[in-house]
Coordinates of C-alpha atoms (C1' of nucleotides) in Angstrom, one line a residue:
Chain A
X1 CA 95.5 93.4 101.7
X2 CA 92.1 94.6 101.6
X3 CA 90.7 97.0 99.1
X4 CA 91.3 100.5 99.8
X5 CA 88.2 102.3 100.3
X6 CA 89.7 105.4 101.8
X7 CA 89.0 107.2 98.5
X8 CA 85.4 106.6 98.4
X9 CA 84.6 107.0 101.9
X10 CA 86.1 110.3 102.5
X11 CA 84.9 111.4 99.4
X12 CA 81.4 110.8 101.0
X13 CA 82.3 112.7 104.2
X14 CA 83.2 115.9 102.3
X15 CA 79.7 115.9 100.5
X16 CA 77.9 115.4 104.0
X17 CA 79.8 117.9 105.8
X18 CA 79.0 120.2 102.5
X19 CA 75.3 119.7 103.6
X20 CA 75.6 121.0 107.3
X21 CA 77.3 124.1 108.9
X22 CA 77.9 122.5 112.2
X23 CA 80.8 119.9 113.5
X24 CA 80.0 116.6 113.1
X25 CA 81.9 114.2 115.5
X26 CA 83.8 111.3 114.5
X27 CA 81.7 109.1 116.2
X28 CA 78.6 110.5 113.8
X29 CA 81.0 110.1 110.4
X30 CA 81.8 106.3 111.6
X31 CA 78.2 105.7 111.9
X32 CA 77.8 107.0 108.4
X33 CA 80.3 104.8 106.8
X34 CA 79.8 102.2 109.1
X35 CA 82.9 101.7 111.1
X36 CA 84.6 103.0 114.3
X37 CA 85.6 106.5 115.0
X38 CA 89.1 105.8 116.0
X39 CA 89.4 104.7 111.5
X40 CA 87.3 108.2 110.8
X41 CA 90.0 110.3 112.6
X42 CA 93.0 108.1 111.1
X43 CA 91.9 108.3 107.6
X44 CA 90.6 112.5 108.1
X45 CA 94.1 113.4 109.0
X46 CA 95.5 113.6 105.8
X47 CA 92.5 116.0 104.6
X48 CA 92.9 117.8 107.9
X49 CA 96.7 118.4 107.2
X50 CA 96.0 119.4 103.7
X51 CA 93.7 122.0 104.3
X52 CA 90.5 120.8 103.4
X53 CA 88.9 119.9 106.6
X54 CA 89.5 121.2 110.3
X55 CA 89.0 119.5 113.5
X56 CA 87.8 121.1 116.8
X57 CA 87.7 119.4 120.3
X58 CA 85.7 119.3 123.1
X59 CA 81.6 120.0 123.4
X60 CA 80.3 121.1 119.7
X61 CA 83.4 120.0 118.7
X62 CA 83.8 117.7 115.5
X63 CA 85.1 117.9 111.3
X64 CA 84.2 121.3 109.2
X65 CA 84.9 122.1 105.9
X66 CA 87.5 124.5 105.8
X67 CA 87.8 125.0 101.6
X68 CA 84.8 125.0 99.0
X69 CA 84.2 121.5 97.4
X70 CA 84.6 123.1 94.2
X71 CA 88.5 123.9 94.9
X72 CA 88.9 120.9 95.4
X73 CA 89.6 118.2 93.0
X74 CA 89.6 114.2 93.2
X75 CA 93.3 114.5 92.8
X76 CA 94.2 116.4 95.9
X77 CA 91.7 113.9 97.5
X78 CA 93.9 111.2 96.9
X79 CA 97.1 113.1 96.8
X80 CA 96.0 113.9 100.6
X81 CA 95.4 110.7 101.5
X82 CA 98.9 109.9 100.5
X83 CA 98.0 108.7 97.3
X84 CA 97.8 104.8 98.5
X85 CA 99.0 102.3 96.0
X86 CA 96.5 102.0 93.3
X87 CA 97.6 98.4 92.0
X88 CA 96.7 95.2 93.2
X89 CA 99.3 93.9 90.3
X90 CA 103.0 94.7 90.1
X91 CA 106.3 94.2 89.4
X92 CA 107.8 90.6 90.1
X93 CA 111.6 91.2 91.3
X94 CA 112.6 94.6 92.0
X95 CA 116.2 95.0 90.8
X96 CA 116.5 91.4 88.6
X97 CA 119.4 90.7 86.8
X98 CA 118.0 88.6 84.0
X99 CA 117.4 90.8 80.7
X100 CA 114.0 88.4 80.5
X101 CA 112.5 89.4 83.6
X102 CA 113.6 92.9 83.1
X103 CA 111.9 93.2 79.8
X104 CA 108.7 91.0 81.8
X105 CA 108.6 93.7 84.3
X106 CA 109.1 96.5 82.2
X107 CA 106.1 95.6 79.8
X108 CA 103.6 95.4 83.4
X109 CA 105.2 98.1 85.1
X110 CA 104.6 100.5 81.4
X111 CA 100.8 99.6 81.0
X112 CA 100.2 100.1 84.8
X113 CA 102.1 103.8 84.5
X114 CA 99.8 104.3 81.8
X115 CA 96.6 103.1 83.5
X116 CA 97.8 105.6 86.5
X117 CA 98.5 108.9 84.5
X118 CA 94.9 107.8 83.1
X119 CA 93.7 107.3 86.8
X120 CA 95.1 110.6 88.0
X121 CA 94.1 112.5 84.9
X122 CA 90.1 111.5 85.3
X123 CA 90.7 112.6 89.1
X124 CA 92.5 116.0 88.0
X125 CA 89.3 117.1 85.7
X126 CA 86.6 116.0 88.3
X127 CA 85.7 118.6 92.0
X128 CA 84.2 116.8 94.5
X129 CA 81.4 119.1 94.0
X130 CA 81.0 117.8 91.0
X131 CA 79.7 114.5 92.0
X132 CA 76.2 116.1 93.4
X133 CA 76.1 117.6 90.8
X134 CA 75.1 115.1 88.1
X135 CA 75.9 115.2 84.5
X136 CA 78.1 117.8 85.4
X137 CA 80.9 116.2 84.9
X138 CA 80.0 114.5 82.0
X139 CA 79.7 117.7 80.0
X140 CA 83.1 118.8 82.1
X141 CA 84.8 115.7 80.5
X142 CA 82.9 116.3 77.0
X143 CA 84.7 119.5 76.8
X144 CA 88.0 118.3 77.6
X145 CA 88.0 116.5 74.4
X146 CA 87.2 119.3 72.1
Chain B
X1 CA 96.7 91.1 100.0
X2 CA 100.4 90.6 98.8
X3 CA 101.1 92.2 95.6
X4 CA 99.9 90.0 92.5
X5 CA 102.9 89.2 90.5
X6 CA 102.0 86.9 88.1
X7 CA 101.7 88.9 84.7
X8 CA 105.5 89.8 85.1
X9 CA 106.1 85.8 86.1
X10 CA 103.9 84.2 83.7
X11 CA 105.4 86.6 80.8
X12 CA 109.0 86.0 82.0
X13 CA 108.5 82.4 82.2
X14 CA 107.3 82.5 78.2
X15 CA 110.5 84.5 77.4
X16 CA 112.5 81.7 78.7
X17 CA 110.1 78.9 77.1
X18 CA 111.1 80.6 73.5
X19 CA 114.6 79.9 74.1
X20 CA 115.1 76.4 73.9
X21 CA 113.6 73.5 72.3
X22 CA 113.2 71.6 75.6
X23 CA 110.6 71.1 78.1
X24 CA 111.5 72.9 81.1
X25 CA 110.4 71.4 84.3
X26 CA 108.3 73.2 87.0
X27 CA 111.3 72.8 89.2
X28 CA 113.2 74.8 86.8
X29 CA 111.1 77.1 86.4
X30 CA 110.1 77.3 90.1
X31 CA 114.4 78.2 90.9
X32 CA 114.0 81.2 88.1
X33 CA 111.4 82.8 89.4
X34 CA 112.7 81.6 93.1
X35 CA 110.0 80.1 94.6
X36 CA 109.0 76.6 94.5
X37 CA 107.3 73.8 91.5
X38 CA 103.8 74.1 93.0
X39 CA 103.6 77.5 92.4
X40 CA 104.6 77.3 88.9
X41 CA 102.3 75.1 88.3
X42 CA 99.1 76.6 89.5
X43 CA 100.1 79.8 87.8
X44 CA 100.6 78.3 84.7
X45 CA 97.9 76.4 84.3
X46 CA 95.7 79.4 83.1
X47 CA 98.6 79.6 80.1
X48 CA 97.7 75.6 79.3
X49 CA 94.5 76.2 79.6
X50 CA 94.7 79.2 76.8
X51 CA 96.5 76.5 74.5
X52 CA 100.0 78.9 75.1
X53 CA 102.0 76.2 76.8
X54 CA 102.1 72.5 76.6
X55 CA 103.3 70.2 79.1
X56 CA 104.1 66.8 79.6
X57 CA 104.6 64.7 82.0
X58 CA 107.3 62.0 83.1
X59 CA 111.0 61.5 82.0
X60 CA 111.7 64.6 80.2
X61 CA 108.4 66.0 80.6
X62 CA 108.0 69.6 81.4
X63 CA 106.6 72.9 80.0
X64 CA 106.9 73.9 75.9
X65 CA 105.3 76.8 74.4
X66 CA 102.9 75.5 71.8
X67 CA 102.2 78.7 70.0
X68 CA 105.0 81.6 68.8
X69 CA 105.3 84.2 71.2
X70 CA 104.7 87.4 68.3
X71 CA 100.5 85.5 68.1
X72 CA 100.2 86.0 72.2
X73 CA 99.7 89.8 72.9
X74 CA 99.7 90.7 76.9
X75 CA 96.2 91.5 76.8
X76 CA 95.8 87.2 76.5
X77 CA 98.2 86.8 78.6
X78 CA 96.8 88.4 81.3
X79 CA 93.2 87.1 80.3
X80 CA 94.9 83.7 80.8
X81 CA 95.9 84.5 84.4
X82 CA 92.0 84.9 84.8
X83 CA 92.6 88.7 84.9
X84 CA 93.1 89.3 88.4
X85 CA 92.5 92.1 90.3
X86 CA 94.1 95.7 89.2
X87 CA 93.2 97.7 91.8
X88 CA 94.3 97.8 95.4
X89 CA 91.4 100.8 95.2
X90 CA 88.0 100.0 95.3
X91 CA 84.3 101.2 96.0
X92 CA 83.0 101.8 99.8
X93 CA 80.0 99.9 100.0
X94 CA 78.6 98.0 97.1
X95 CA 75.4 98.9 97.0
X96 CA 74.8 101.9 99.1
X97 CA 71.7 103.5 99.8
X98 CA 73.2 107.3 100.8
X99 CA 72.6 108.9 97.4
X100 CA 76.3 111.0 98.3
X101 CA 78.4 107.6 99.0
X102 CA 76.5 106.5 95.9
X103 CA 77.9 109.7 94.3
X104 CA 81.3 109.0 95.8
X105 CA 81.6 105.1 94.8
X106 CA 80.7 106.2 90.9
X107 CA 83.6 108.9 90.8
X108 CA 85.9 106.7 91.7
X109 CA 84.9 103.3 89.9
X110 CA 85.0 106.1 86.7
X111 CA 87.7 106.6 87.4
X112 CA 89.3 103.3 88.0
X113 CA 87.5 102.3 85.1
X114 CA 89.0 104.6 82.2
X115 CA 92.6 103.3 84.5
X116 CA 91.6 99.4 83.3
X117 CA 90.4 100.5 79.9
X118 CA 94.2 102.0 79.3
X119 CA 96.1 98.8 80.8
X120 CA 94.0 96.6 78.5
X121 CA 95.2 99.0 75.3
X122 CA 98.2 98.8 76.5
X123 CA 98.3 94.9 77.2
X124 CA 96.1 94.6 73.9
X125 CA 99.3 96.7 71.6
X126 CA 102.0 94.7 72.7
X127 CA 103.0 90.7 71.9
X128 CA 105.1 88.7 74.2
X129 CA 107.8 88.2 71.3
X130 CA 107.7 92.4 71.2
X131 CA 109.4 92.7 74.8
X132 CA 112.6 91.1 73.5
X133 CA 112.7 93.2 70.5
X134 CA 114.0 96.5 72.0
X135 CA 112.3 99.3 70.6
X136 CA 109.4 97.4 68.7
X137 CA 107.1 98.6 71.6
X138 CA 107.9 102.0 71.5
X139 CA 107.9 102.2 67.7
X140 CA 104.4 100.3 67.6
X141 CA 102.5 102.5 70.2
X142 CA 104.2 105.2 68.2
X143 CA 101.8 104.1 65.3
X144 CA 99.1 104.2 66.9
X145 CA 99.1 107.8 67.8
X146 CA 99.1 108.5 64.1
Chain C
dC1 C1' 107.0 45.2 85.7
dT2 C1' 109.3 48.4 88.7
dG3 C1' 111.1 52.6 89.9
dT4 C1' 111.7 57.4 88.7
dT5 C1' 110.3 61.8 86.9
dT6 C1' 107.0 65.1 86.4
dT7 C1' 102.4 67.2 86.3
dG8 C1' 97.8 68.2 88.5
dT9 C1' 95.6 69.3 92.5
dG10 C1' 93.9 69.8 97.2
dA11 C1' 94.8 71.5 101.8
dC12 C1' 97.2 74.2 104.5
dT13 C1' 100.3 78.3 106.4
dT14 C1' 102.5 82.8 105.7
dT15 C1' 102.6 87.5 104.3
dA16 C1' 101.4 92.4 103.7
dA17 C1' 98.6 96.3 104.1
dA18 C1' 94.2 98.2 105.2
dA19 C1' 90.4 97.7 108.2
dG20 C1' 88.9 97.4 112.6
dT21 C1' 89.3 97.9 117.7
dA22 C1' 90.8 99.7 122.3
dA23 C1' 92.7 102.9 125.2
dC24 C1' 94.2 107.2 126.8
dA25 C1' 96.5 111.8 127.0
dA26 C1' 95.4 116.5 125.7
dA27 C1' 92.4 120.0 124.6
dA28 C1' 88.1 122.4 124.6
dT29 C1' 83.7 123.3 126.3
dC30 C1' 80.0 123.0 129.9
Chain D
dG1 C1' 85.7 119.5 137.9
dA2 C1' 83.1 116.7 134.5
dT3 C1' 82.3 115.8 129.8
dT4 C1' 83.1 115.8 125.0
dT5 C1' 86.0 115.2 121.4
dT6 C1' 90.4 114.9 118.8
dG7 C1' 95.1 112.9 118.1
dT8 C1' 97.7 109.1 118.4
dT9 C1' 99.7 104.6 119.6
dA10 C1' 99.3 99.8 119.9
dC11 C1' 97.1 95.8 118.8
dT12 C1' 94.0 92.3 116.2
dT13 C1' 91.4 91.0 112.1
dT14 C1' 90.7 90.4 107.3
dT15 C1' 91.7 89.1 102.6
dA16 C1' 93.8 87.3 98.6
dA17 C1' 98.2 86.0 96.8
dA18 C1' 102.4 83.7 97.8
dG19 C1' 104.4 80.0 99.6
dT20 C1' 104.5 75.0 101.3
dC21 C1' 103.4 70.1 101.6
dA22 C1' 101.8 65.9 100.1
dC23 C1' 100.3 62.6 97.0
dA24 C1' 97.7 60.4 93.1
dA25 C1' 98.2 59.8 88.2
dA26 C1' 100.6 59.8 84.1
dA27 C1' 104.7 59.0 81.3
dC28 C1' 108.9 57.3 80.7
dA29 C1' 113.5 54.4 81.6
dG30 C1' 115.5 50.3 82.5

DNA sequence: CTGTTTTGTGACTTTAAAAGTAACAAAATC
DNA sequence: GATTTTGTTACTTTTAAAGTCACAAAACAG
């Protein structure tokens, strides 16, 4: 498939509509990340459901922030998304029956579970007003270790 | 894209190899790992390359490891394959000028960042001959912690 | 030497999931 | 009533791996 940029992208749509108190339209957000705004209101939903965003129709109508950036975290970003398959790489056989592959698939399928509880963890200590504000989360992350 | 199954495959495929004394064909191979000789090959060239496997053509020609499976940790393995791509996640734009998707894209490649940095320990702790030793993984990353 | 086995490799098709596109009903405002 | 905008469905495109086909070259068997 191609890469996932859901994350990213309406990552950078919470931080604009952080910088503006009116509605922006779908057809303004596609502009901003440079596709259609049929994709903006597909990949929104999940935020809308969750909480973070509303939607309005009609004249003046458009995508508001509905919760502070700094309730929310990375995490329940991509939790609200759906949390989209992270790997590229994966398992070969689902269910096999021979002990080797078993053992094969076990051994990929461990260090990927570990690169995700790694993945989720960095997401869990990081608000997505955090990322405007830089070096803040460095010293956030810095303290997590002490 | 499909989902990249090689790692399992490749590391399955070695398992076997330590088993026997003789070559095993691509064909072989290829009706393990259902699917067909070409693929075997082209996958396993990347092992040959890394001086893992041997293999020979002609009457009784086929595929031999060429170094014991307990000197080959995953981490080689997977550097072997050309160490494809982890993530089905990625960045928005590459370079982007909007100083809040730039914001966005470097949360998330952080993120996905520390992620690869844990699948390579984890790769990097464990040796091929260590998946058919039941335990030996556990007890090893055990150690590390200490 | 001839025929068979097997790898190495290039060229192509298929697959799967996201991206991208188009269209339109429904809702809200003008 | 006209316009704007979302919500949603249906469809096409994209991308890289998987899968397939074909064949030259090498190695071996007789």
């Amino acid at each position: 498939m191609r890469t996932d940029s859901r994350l990213p992208r309406v990552l950078h749509v919470l931080l604009h509509l952080d910088q503006t108190e009116d509605p922006v339209t779908s057809d303004q957000i596609g502009k901003m990340l440079n596709t259609n705004p049929s994709l903006v209101r597909r990949t929104m939903a999940g935020l809308r459901d969750a909480g973070f965003v509303g939607a309005t129709k009609g004249h003046g109508g458009g995508w508001v922030l509905s919760r502070s950036l700094d309730s929310i975290s990375l995490a329940e970003v991509y939790a609200a998304l759906g949390s989209p398959q992270l790997f590229a790489v994966g398992q070969s056989t689902d269910a096999p029956s021979c002990l080797l592959e078993q053992a094969a698939n076990l051994a990929t399928s461990s260090a990927l579970e570990a690169a995700r509880e790694t993945f989720q963890e960095k997401l869990g200590q990081v608000t997505v007003a955090d990322l405007v504000r830089p070096h803040a989360q460095v010293i956030r992350q810095h303290q997590e270790t002490l």
